Tab-separated table of C-alpha atoms and ligand atoms in Angstrom:
chain	number	residue	atom	x	y	z
I	173	MET	CA	82.930	179.599	106.074
I	174	GLY	CA	86.683	180.101	105.612
I	175	THR	CA	88.903	177.759	103.641
I	176	LEU	CA	87.511	174.277	103.187
I	177	ILE	CA	89.811	171.276	103.491
I	178	VAL	CA	88.145	168.013	102.516
I	179	ALA	CA	89.782	164.682	103.353
I	180	ASN	CA	88.845	161.876	100.993
I	181	TRP	CA	89.922	158.711	102.776
I	182	LYS	CA	88.729	156.554	99.854
I	183	CYS	CA	88.861	152.841	100.810
I	184	ASN	CA	91.094	153.422	103.873
I	185	PRO	CA	91.999	152.592	106.632
I	186	THR	CA	91.150	148.905	106.826
I	187	THR	CA	90.107	148.788	110.507
I	188	LEU	CA	87.750	150.785	112.709
I	189	LYS	CA	90.584	151.191	115.179
I	190	GLY	CA	92.698	152.817	112.480
I	191	ALA	CA	89.831	155.081	111.429
I	192	LYS	CA	89.189	156.247	114.993
I	193	LEU	CA	92.860	156.899	115.601
I	194	LEU	CA	93.151	158.965	112.430
I	195	PHE	CA	89.957	160.908	113.117
I	196	ASN	CA	90.800	161.640	116.742
I	197	SER	CA	94.325	162.754	115.900
I	198	ILE	CA	92.960	165.227	113.373
I	199	LYS	CA	90.319	166.371	115.839
I	200	LYS	CA	92.953	167.057	118.468
I	201	GLY	CA	95.254	168.745	115.983
I	202	ILE	CA	92.693	171.283	114.754
I	203	LYS	CA	91.122	172.153	118.091
I	204	ASP	CA	92.444	175.706	118.102
I	205	ILE	CA	92.481	176.232	114.349
I	206	LYS	CA	90.468	179.164	113.029
I	207	LYS	CA	89.397	180.158	109.506
I	208	VAL	CA	89.585	176.592	108.184
I	209	LYS	CA	86.781	174.070	108.037
I	210	VAL	CA	87.796	170.425	107.785
I	211	VAL	CA	85.464	167.814	106.318
I	212	ILE	CA	86.391	164.154	106.765
I	213	CYS	CA	84.919	161.704	104.247
I	214	PRO	CA	85.506	158.196	105.619
I	215	PRO	CA	84.153	154.942	104.181
I	216	PHE	CA	80.412	154.618	104.993
I	217	LEU	CA	80.966	151.878	107.583
I	218	TYR	CA	82.952	154.116	109.902
I	219	ILE	CA	80.655	157.119	109.848
I	220	THR	CA	78.587	156.100	112.888
I	221	ASN	CA	81.706	155.712	114.992
I	222	LEU	CA	83.248	159.066	114.206
I	223	LYS	CA	81.694	161.950	116.094
I	224	SER	CA	82.561	165.607	116.153
I	225	GLN	CA	80.864	168.359	118.128
I	226	MET	CA	83.345	170.847	116.752
I	227	SER	CA	82.156	173.488	114.317
I	228	ASN	CA	85.391	173.271	112.306
I	229	LEU	CA	85.269	169.490	111.858
I	230	LYS	CA	82.447	167.972	109.830
I	231	LEU	CA	81.579	164.632	108.317
I	232	GLY	CA	81.124	163.890	104.651
I	233	ALA	CA	80.395	160.797	102.574
I	234	GLN	CA	82.246	159.663	99.453
I	235	ASP	CA	79.138	158.824	97.491
I	236	ILE	CA	75.363	158.773	97.708
I	237	PHE	CA	72.453	157.012	96.035
I	238	TRP	CA	69.680	158.978	94.351
I	239	GLU	CA	66.665	157.111	95.741
I	240	GLU	CA	65.422	157.498	99.307
I	241	LYS	CA	64.719	153.825	99.940
I	242	GLY	CA	63.589	150.596	98.353
I	243	ALA	CA	64.945	147.574	96.533
I	244	PHE	CA	68.440	148.816	95.680
I	245	THR	CA	70.883	146.283	97.094
I	246	GLY	CA	74.038	147.775	98.514
I	247	GLU	CA	73.057	151.433	98.281
I	248	ILE	CA	73.086	154.208	100.906
I	249	SER	CA	70.408	156.899	100.654
I	250	PRO	CA	70.515	160.635	101.387
I	251	SER	CA	68.252	160.278	104.457
I	252	MET	CA	70.490	157.613	105.949
I	253	LEU	CA	73.473	159.925	105.649
I	254	LYS	CA	71.571	162.846	107.179
I	255	ASP	CA	70.437	160.638	110.023
I	256	PHE	CA	74.068	159.985	110.964
I	257	GLY	CA	75.095	163.623	111.018
I	258	VAL	CA	76.697	163.741	107.583
I	259	GLU	CA	76.629	167.255	106.091
I	260	TYR	CA	78.739	166.940	102.925
I	261	VAL	CA	78.949	164.415	100.122
I	262	ILE	CA	81.480	163.930	97.325
I	263	ILE	CA	79.734	163.320	94.008
I	264	GLY	CA	81.208	162.277	90.673
I	265	HIS	CA	84.727	161.491	91.836
I	266	SER	CA	86.806	160.356	88.857
I	267	GLU	CA	87.439	156.974	90.475
I	268	ARG	CA	83.689	156.377	90.533
I	269	ARG	CA	83.289	157.610	86.984
I	270	ARG	CA	86.084	155.291	85.908
I	271	TYR	CA	85.757	152.096	87.964
I	272	PHE	CA	81.999	152.104	88.511
I	273	ASN	CA	80.919	153.587	85.201
I	274	GLU	CA	79.211	156.550	86.769
I	275	THR	CA	77.714	158.633	84.008
I	276	ASP	CA	76.896	162.344	83.934
I	277	GLU	CA	73.238	161.366	84.150
I	278	MET	CA	73.791	159.378	87.362
I	279	ILE	CA	75.845	162.228	88.772
I	280	ASN	CA	73.000	164.636	88.004
I	281	LYS	CA	70.550	162.404	89.902
I	282	LYS	CA	72.923	162.118	92.868
I	283	LEU	CA	73.403	165.866	92.920
I	284	LYS	CA	69.658	166.479	92.972
I	285	ALA	CA	69.147	163.879	95.704
I	286	ALA	CA	71.878	165.411	97.867
I	287	LEU	CA	70.466	168.904	97.415
I	288	SER	CA	66.938	167.925	98.271
I	289	ALA	CA	68.194	166.176	101.422
I	290	LYS	CA	69.948	169.464	102.334
I	291	LEU	CA	73.384	167.906	102.127
I	292	ARG	CA	76.202	169.991	100.634
I	293	PRO	CA	77.445	168.256	97.505
I	294	ILE	CA	81.085	168.464	96.440
I	295	LEU	CA	80.907	167.918	92.695
I	296	CYS	CA	84.160	166.636	91.178
I	297	VAL	CA	85.112	167.462	87.606
I	298	GLY	CA	88.333	167.151	85.659
I	299	GLU	CA	89.976	166.017	82.453
I	300	THR	CA	91.924	162.784	81.886
I	301	GLU	CA	95.506	162.596	80.686
I	302	LEU	CA	94.377	161.915	77.131
I	303	GLU	CA	91.907	164.805	77.161
I	304	LYS	CA	94.639	167.077	78.476
I	305	ARG	CA	96.991	166.003	75.679
I	306	LYS	CA	94.301	166.756	73.127
I	307	ASP	CA	93.833	170.145	74.769
I	308	GLU	CA	90.235	169.314	75.611
I	309	GLY	CA	90.323	170.290	79.284
I	310	LEU	CA	87.972	173.251	79.049
I	311	ARG	CA	85.498	171.427	76.818
I	312	VAL	CA	85.396	168.470	79.235
I	313	LEU	CA	84.755	170.681	82.255
I	314	ASN	CA	82.042	172.514	80.409
I	315	SER	CA	80.323	169.299	79.460
I	316	GLN	CA	80.632	167.636	82.882
I	317	VAL	CA	79.319	170.685	84.736
I	318	SER	CA	76.476	171.415	82.323
I	319	LYS	CA	75.233	167.834	82.431
I	320	ALA	CA	75.522	167.643	86.209
I	321	LEU	CA	73.489	170.843	86.635
I	322	LYS	CA	70.616	169.844	84.386
I	323	GLY	CA	67.296	170.736	86.055
I	324	ILE	CA	68.930	172.296	89.118
I	325	SER	CA	67.609	175.719	90.116
I	326	GLU	CA	69.763	178.700	91.006
I	327	ASN	CA	68.691	178.490	94.620
I	328	GLU	CA	69.805	174.885	94.846
I	329	ALA	CA	72.987	175.508	92.872
I	330	ARG	CA	74.078	178.042	95.481
I	331	ARG	CA	74.823	175.132	97.810
I	332	ILE	CA	77.075	173.239	95.404
I	333	ILE	CA	80.813	173.079	96.036
I	334	LEU	CA	82.947	172.342	92.978
I	335	ALA	CA	86.212	170.419	93.055
I	336	TYR	CA	88.479	170.690	90.051
I	337	GLU	CA	90.424	167.437	90.048
I	338	PRO	CA	92.454	166.710	86.922
I	339	VAL	CA	92.345	162.912	86.682
I	340	TRP	CA	96.028	162.705	85.690
I	341	ALA	CA	96.994	164.486	88.919
I	342	ILE	CA	95.108	162.211	91.308
I	343	GLY	CA	97.408	159.995	93.348
I	344	THR	CA	100.227	160.415	90.828
I	345	GLY	CA	102.430	163.015	92.464
I	346	ARG	CA	101.959	165.125	89.322
I	347	SER	CA	100.166	168.126	90.714
I	348	CYS	CA	98.648	170.702	88.429
I	349	LEU	CA	100.307	174.102	87.966
I	350	PRO	CA	98.548	176.817	89.980
I	351	ASN	CA	97.974	179.022	86.921
I	352	SER	CA	96.257	176.150	85.159
I	353	VAL	CA	94.030	175.644	88.215
I	354	LEU	CA	93.224	179.355	88.181
I	355	GLU	CA	92.270	179.122	84.500
I	356	LYS	CA	89.859	176.256	85.309
I	357	LYS	CA	88.430	178.140	88.266
I	358	LEU	CA	87.643	181.114	86.047
I	359	LEU	CA	86.014	178.834	83.506
I	360	LEU	CA	83.860	177.164	86.179
I	361	GLN	CA	82.792	180.587	87.434
I	362	ARG	CA	81.879	181.623	83.887
I	363	ILE	CA	79.740	178.514	83.439
I	364	PHE	CA	77.831	179.190	86.656
I	365	LYS	CA	77.435	182.876	85.930
I	366	LYS	CA	76.092	182.217	82.456
I	367	ARG	CA	73.726	179.477	83.543
I	368	TYR	CA	72.404	181.300	86.615
I	369	SER	CA	73.225	184.895	87.547
I	370	PRO	CA	76.431	186.774	88.405
I	371	SER	CA	75.443	186.882	92.077
I	372	ILE	CA	75.857	183.105	92.342
I	373	LEU	CA	79.616	183.629	92.384
I	374	GLY	CA	79.231	185.006	95.901
I	375	ASN	CA	78.196	181.507	97.008
I	376	LEU	CA	80.226	179.297	94.703
I	377	LYS	CA	83.153	177.530	96.355
I	378	ILE	CA	85.789	175.985	94.117
I	379	LEU	CA	88.341	173.522	95.476
I	380	TYR	CA	91.403	171.926	93.926
I	381	GLY	CA	92.327	168.265	94.302
I	382	GLY	CA	95.127	166.104	92.902
I	383	SER	CA	98.424	165.249	94.635
I	384	VAL	CA	98.126	168.046	97.182
I	385	THR	CA	101.025	168.047	99.663
I	386	PRO	CA	102.256	170.400	102.404
I	387	GLU	CA	104.731	171.730	99.811
I	388	ASN	CA	102.185	172.813	97.204
I	389	ALA	CA	98.983	173.341	99.240
I	390	LEU	CA	99.382	177.052	99.810
I	391	LEU	CA	100.001	177.734	96.114
I	392	TYR	CA	96.509	176.498	95.296
I	393	ILE	CA	94.982	178.866	97.818
I	394	LYS	CA	97.146	181.913	97.169
I	395	GLU	CA	98.103	181.698	93.489
I	396	ALA	CA	95.216	179.694	92.087
I	397	GLN	CA	92.803	181.523	94.407
I	398	THR	CA	90.729	178.471	95.230
I	399	ASP	CA	88.460	178.229	98.264
I	400	GLY	CA	90.021	175.024	99.508
I	401	LEU	CA	91.430	171.590	98.794
I	402	LEU	CA	90.256	168.028	98.320
I	403	ILE	CA	92.981	165.761	99.625
I	404	GLY	CA	93.313	162.002	99.164
I	405	GLY	CA	96.598	160.260	99.993
I	406	VAL	CA	98.009	162.935	102.285
I	407	SER	CA	94.792	163.086	104.345
I	408	LEU	CA	95.755	159.662	105.734
I	409	VAL	CA	99.072	160.950	107.044
I	410	VAL	CA	98.214	162.916	110.190
I	411	GLU	CA	101.349	165.068	110.417
I	412	LYS	CA	101.229	166.114	106.766
I	413	PHE	CA	97.501	166.736	106.767
I	414	LEU	CA	97.720	168.869	109.919
I	415	LYS	CA	100.659	170.734	108.459
I	416	ILE	CA	98.542	171.749	105.471
I	417	ILE	CA	95.718	172.917	107.721
I	418	LYS	CA	98.073	174.945	109.888
I	419	LEU	CA	99.779	176.557	106.889
I	420	ILE	CA	96.437	177.621	105.508
I	421	SER	CA	95.049	178.903	108.781
I	422	LYS	CA	97.966	181.357	109.176
R	564	PGA	P1	95.180	162.547	95.972
R	564	PGA	O1	93.625	162.294	95.737
R	564	PGA	O2	95.308	163.706	96.930
R	564	PGA	O3	95.696	161.273	96.562
R	564	PGA	O4	95.786	162.855	94.648
R	564	PGA	C1	92.728	163.356	95.590
R	564	PGA	C2	91.349	162.827	95.339
R	564	PGA	O5	91.203	161.783	94.726
R	564	PGA	O6	90.348	163.447	95.735
Protein backbone atom coordinates (compact mmCIF):
# COMPACT_ATOMS: atom_id res chain seq x y z
CA MET A 1 0.00 0.00 0.00
CA GLY A 2 3.02 2.33 0.01
CA THR A 3 3.75 4.82 2.76
CA LEU A 4 0.76 5.78 4.86
CA ILE A 5 0.28 9.40 5.91
CA VAL A 6 -2.56 9.87 8.37
CA ALA A 7 -3.90 13.35 9.14
CA ASN A 8 -5.44 13.68 12.58
CA TRP A 9 -7.40 16.92 12.45
CA LYS A 10 -8.49 16.50 16.09
CA CYS A 11 -11.13 19.14 16.99
CA ASN A 12 -10.40 21.32 13.93
CA PRO A 13 -11.35 23.30 11.85
CA THR A 14 -14.35 24.97 13.45
CA THR A 15 -16.50 25.34 10.30
CA LEU A 16 -17.63 23.02 7.52
CA LYS A 17 -16.38 25.59 5.04
CA GLY A 18 -12.91 25.37 6.56
CA ALA A 19 -13.01 21.57 6.54
CA LYS A 20 -14.02 21.43 2.88
CA LEU A 21 -11.36 23.92 1.88
CA LEU A 22 -8.67 21.95 3.69
CA PHE A 23 -9.83 18.61 2.30
CA ASN A 24 -10.15 19.84 -1.27
CA SER A 25 -6.75 21.52 -1.20
CA ILE A 26 -5.15 18.27 -0.08
CA LYS A 27 -7.11 16.34 -2.68
CA LYS A 28 -5.88 18.63 -5.43
CA GLY A 29 -2.33 18.58 -4.13
CA ILE A 30 -1.98 14.79 -4.14
CA LYS A 31 -3.72 14.07 -7.42
CA ASP A 32 -0.57 12.89 -9.16
CA ILE A 33 1.19 11.50 -6.10
CA LYS A 34 2.20 7.85 -6.24
CA LYS A 35 3.43 5.43 -3.56
CA VAL A 36 1.77 7.36 -0.72
CA LYS A 37 -1.67 6.78 0.71
CA VAL A 38 -3.22 9.67 2.61
CA VAL A 39 -5.91 9.11 5.23
CA ILE A 40 -7.79 12.16 6.52
CA CYS A 41 -9.41 11.83 9.95
CA PRO A 42 -11.76 14.80 10.37
CA PRO A 43 -14.21 15.36 13.23
CA PHE A 44 -17.24 13.03 12.82
CA LEU A 45 -19.59 15.86 11.81
CA TYR A 46 -17.68 16.64 8.63
CA ILE A 47 -17.29 13.10 7.35
CA THR A 48 -20.47 13.08 5.24
CA ASN A 49 -19.40 16.23 3.44
CA LEU A 50 -15.93 15.09 2.49
CA LYS A 51 -15.84 12.74 -0.47
CA SER A 52 -12.94 11.17 -2.28
CA GLN A 53 -13.06 8.82 -5.24
CA MET A 54 -9.29 8.73 -5.31
CA SER A 55 -7.50 5.54 -4.35
CA ASN A 56 -4.71 7.48 -2.61
CA LEU A 57 -7.04 9.56 -0.43
CA LYS A 58 -9.15 7.81 2.18
CA LEU A 59 -11.30 8.76 5.13
CA GLY A 60 -10.72 7.82 8.73
CA ALA A 61 -12.41 8.56 12.04
CA GLN A 62 -10.72 9.71 15.25
CA ASP A 63 -12.62 7.35 17.50
CA ILE A 64 -15.27 4.66 17.49
CA PHE A 65 -17.73 3.10 19.92
CA TRP A 66 -17.71 -0.64 20.59
CA GLU A 67 -21.45 -1.32 20.37
CA GLU A 68 -23.37 -1.44 17.10
CA LYS A 69 -26.43 0.46 18.30
CA GLY A 70 -28.66 1.13 21.27
CA ALA A 71 -29.00 3.44 24.24
CA PHE A 72 -25.53 5.02 24.26
CA THR A 73 -26.03 8.78 24.10
CA GLY A 74 -23.49 10.61 22.02
CA GLU A 75 -21.72 7.59 20.54
CA ILE A 76 -20.91 6.69 16.92
CA SER A 77 -20.90 3.00 15.99
CA PRO A 78 -18.72 1.02 13.58
CA SER A 79 -21.61 0.45 11.13
CA MET A 80 -22.37 4.16 10.98
CA LEU A 81 -18.77 4.87 10.03
CA LYS A 82 -18.76 2.13 7.39
CA ASP A 83 -21.99 3.46 5.97
CA PHE A 84 -20.31 6.82 5.30
CA GLY A 85 -17.32 5.38 3.49
CA VAL A 86 -14.88 5.49 6.40
CA GLU A 87 -12.13 2.87 6.06
CA TYR A 88 -9.73 3.70 8.91
CA VAL A 89 -10.16 4.57 12.56
CA ILE A 90 -7.72 5.93 15.15
CA ILE A 91 -8.05 4.04 18.43
CA GLY A 92 -6.47 4.80 21.80
CA HIS A 93 -5.04 8.21 21.00
CA SER A 94 -3.26 9.57 24.07
CA GLU A 95 -5.59 12.57 24.21
CA ARG A 96 -8.52 10.18 24.60
CA ARG A 97 -6.68 8.11 27.16
CA ARG A 98 -5.88 11.27 29.09
CA TYR A 99 -8.90 13.57 28.79
CA PHE A 100 -11.63 10.95 28.46
CA ASN A 101 -10.18 8.29 30.73
CA GLU A 102 -10.02 5.68 28.02
CA THR A 103 -8.67 2.50 29.53
CA ASP A 104 -6.82 -0.38 27.89
CA GLU A 105 -9.99 -2.42 28.31
CA MET A 106 -12.08 0.13 26.39
CA ILE A 107 -9.41 0.32 23.72
CA ASN A 108 -9.50 -3.47 23.38
CA LYS A 109 -13.28 -3.37 22.86
CA LYS A 110 -12.97 -0.58 20.29
CA LEU A 111 -10.28 -2.50 18.45
CA LYS A 112 -12.42 -5.62 18.28
CA ALA A 113 -15.45 -3.62 17.11
CA ALA A 114 -13.44 -1.91 14.37
CA LEU A 115 -11.99 -5.21 13.18
CA SER A 116 -15.31 -6.97 13.04
CA ALA A 117 -16.76 -4.06 11.03
CA LYS A 118 -13.82 -4.50 8.61
CA LEU A 119 -12.42 -1.08 9.38
CA ARG A 120 -8.63 -0.70 9.60
CA PRO A 121 -7.74 0.37 13.12
CA ILE A 122 -4.76 2.62 13.81
CA LEU A 123 -3.83 1.73 17.37
CA CYS A 124 -1.89 4.47 19.18
CA VAL A 125 0.61 3.64 21.90
CA GLY A 126 3.30 5.64 23.63
CA GLU A 127 4.88 6.61 26.92
CA THR A 128 4.34 9.85 28.86
CA GLU A 129 7.08 12.26 29.86
CA LEU A 130 7.21 10.81 33.36
CA GLU A 131 7.38 7.24 32.07
CA LYS A 132 10.18 8.25 29.73
CA ARG A 133 12.12 9.83 32.60
CA LYS A 134 11.74 6.64 34.61
CA ASP A 135 12.98 4.71 31.58
CA GLU A 136 9.71 2.81 31.38
CA GLY A 137 9.03 3.34 27.68
CA LEU A 138 9.42 -0.26 26.59
CA ARG A 139 7.42 -1.63 29.52
CA VAL A 140 4.56 0.80 28.79
CA LEU A 141 4.42 -0.14 25.11
CA ASN A 142 4.45 -3.80 25.99
CA SER A 143 1.60 -3.38 28.41
CA GLN A 144 -0.53 -1.15 26.17
CA VAL A 145 -0.16 -3.44 23.15
CA SER A 146 -0.71 -6.68 25.05
CA LYS A 147 -3.87 -5.39 26.70
CA ALA A 148 -5.21 -3.96 23.44
CA LEU A 149 -4.70 -7.29 21.65
CA LYS A 150 -6.43 -9.45 24.22
CA GLY A 151 -8.72 -11.96 22.46
CA ILE A 152 -7.76 -10.82 18.96
CA SER A 153 -6.84 -13.59 16.53
CA GLU A 154 -3.82 -13.55 14.25
CA ASN A 155 -6.02 -13.17 11.21
CA GLU A 156 -7.66 -10.08 12.66
CA ALA A 157 -4.38 -8.69 13.97
CA ARG A 158 -3.00 -8.66 10.44
CA ARG A 159 -5.23 -5.67 9.72
CA ILE A 160 -4.02 -3.55 12.64
CA ILE A 161 -1.84 -0.51 12.00
CA LEU A 162 0.26 0.63 14.96
CA ALA A 163 1.20 4.23 15.66
CA TYR A 164 4.02 4.87 18.08
CA GLU A 165 3.26 8.28 19.54
CA PRO A 166 5.33 9.31 22.55
CA VAL A 167 2.92 11.48 24.55
CA TRP A 168 5.63 14.03 25.37
CA ALA A 169 6.22 14.60 21.65
CA ILE A 170 2.60 15.29 20.69
CA GLY A 171 1.98 18.93 19.84
CA THR A 172 5.08 20.02 21.75
CA GLY A 173 7.61 20.54 18.99
CA ARG A 174 9.82 17.99 20.79
CA SER A 175 10.01 15.25 18.22
CA CYS A 176 11.48 11.90 19.08
CA LEU A 177 14.94 10.92 17.82
CA PRO A 178 14.74 8.55 14.84
CA ASN A 179 16.90 5.90 16.52
CA SER A 180 14.57 5.86 19.50
CA VAL A 181 11.61 5.42 17.14
CA LEU A 182 13.45 2.55 15.45
CA GLU A 183 14.03 0.92 18.85
CA LYS A 184 10.28 1.12 19.58
CA LYS A 185 9.41 -0.22 16.15
CA LEU A 186 11.61 -3.26 16.74
CA LEU A 187 10.01 -3.81 20.12
CA LEU A 188 6.49 -3.61 18.64
CA GLN A 189 7.49 -6.12 15.97
CA ARG A 190 8.86 -8.45 18.64
CA ILE A 191 5.60 -8.27 20.59
CA PHE A 192 3.55 -9.16 17.52
CA LYS A 193 5.91 -11.90 16.44
CA LYS A 194 5.88 -13.50 19.86
CA ARG A 195 2.13 -13.27 20.29
CA TYR A 196 1.26 -14.46 16.78
CA SER A 197 3.76 -15.77 14.24
CA PRO A 198 6.80 -14.30 12.46
CA SER A 199 4.83 -14.03 9.22
CA ILE A 200 2.60 -11.35 10.74
CA LEU A 201 5.45 -8.88 10.30
CA GLY A 202 4.76 -8.98 6.57
CA ASN A 203 1.41 -7.29 7.29
CA LEU A 204 2.23 -5.12 10.27
CA LYS A 205 2.45 -1.40 9.53
CA ILE A 206 4.08 0.84 12.12
CA LEU A 207 3.71 4.62 11.98
CA TYR A 208 5.34 7.40 13.97
CA GLY A 209 3.48 10.42 15.32
CA GLY A 210 4.51 13.39 17.45
CA SER A 211 5.53 16.85 16.19
CA VAL A 212 6.17 15.67 12.64
CA THR A 213 7.20 18.53 10.34
CA PRO A 214 8.50 18.80 6.76
CA GLU A 215 11.99 19.07 8.32
CA ASN A 216 11.94 15.77 10.21
CA ALA A 217 9.36 13.68 8.30
CA LEU A 218 11.78 11.88 6.03
CA LEU A 219 14.02 10.85 8.95
CA TYR A 220 11.18 8.78 10.39
CA ILE A 221 10.72 6.95 7.12
CA LYS A 222 14.37 6.50 6.17
CA GLU A 223 16.25 6.27 9.47
CA ALA A 224 13.55 4.95 11.77
CA GLN A 225 12.23 2.73 8.96
CA THR A 226 8.58 3.30 9.76
CA ASP A 227 5.76 2.65 7.30
CA GLY A 228 4.30 6.11 7.64
CA LEU A 229 3.32 9.04 9.83
CA LEU A 230 0.44 10.20 11.98
CA ILE A 231 0.34 13.97 11.78
CA GLY A 232 -1.67 16.37 13.94
CA GLY A 233 -0.88 20.10 13.90
CA VAL A 234 0.92 20.18 10.56
CA SER A 235 -1.91 18.31 8.81
CA LEU A 236 -3.97 21.51 9.15
CA VAL A 237 -1.40 23.55 7.26
CA VAL A 238 -1.90 22.63 3.59
CA GLU A 239 1.50 23.70 2.25
CA LYS A 240 3.45 21.92 4.98
CA PHE A 241 1.34 18.79 4.84
CA LEU A 242 1.67 18.57 1.05
CA LYS A 243 5.38 19.18 1.34
CA ILE A 244 5.72 16.13 3.58
CA ILE A 245 3.73 13.99 1.16
CA LYS A 246 5.80 15.12 -1.80
CA LEU A 247 9.10 14.53 0.01
CA ILE A 248 8.04 11.01 0.87
CA SER A 249 6.70 10.16 -2.56
CA LYS A 250 10.09 10.93 -4.19
P1 LIG B 1 1.13 16.49 16.42
O1 LIG B 1 0.01 15.43 16.81
O2 LIG B 1 1.60 16.16 15.03
O3 LIG B 1 0.44 17.82 16.48
O4 LIG B 1 2.22 16.36 17.42
C1 LIG B 1 0.14 14.08 16.48
C2 LIG B 1 -1.04 13.31 17.01
O5 LIG B 1 -1.57 13.66 18.04
O6 LIG B 1 -1.46 12.31 16.41
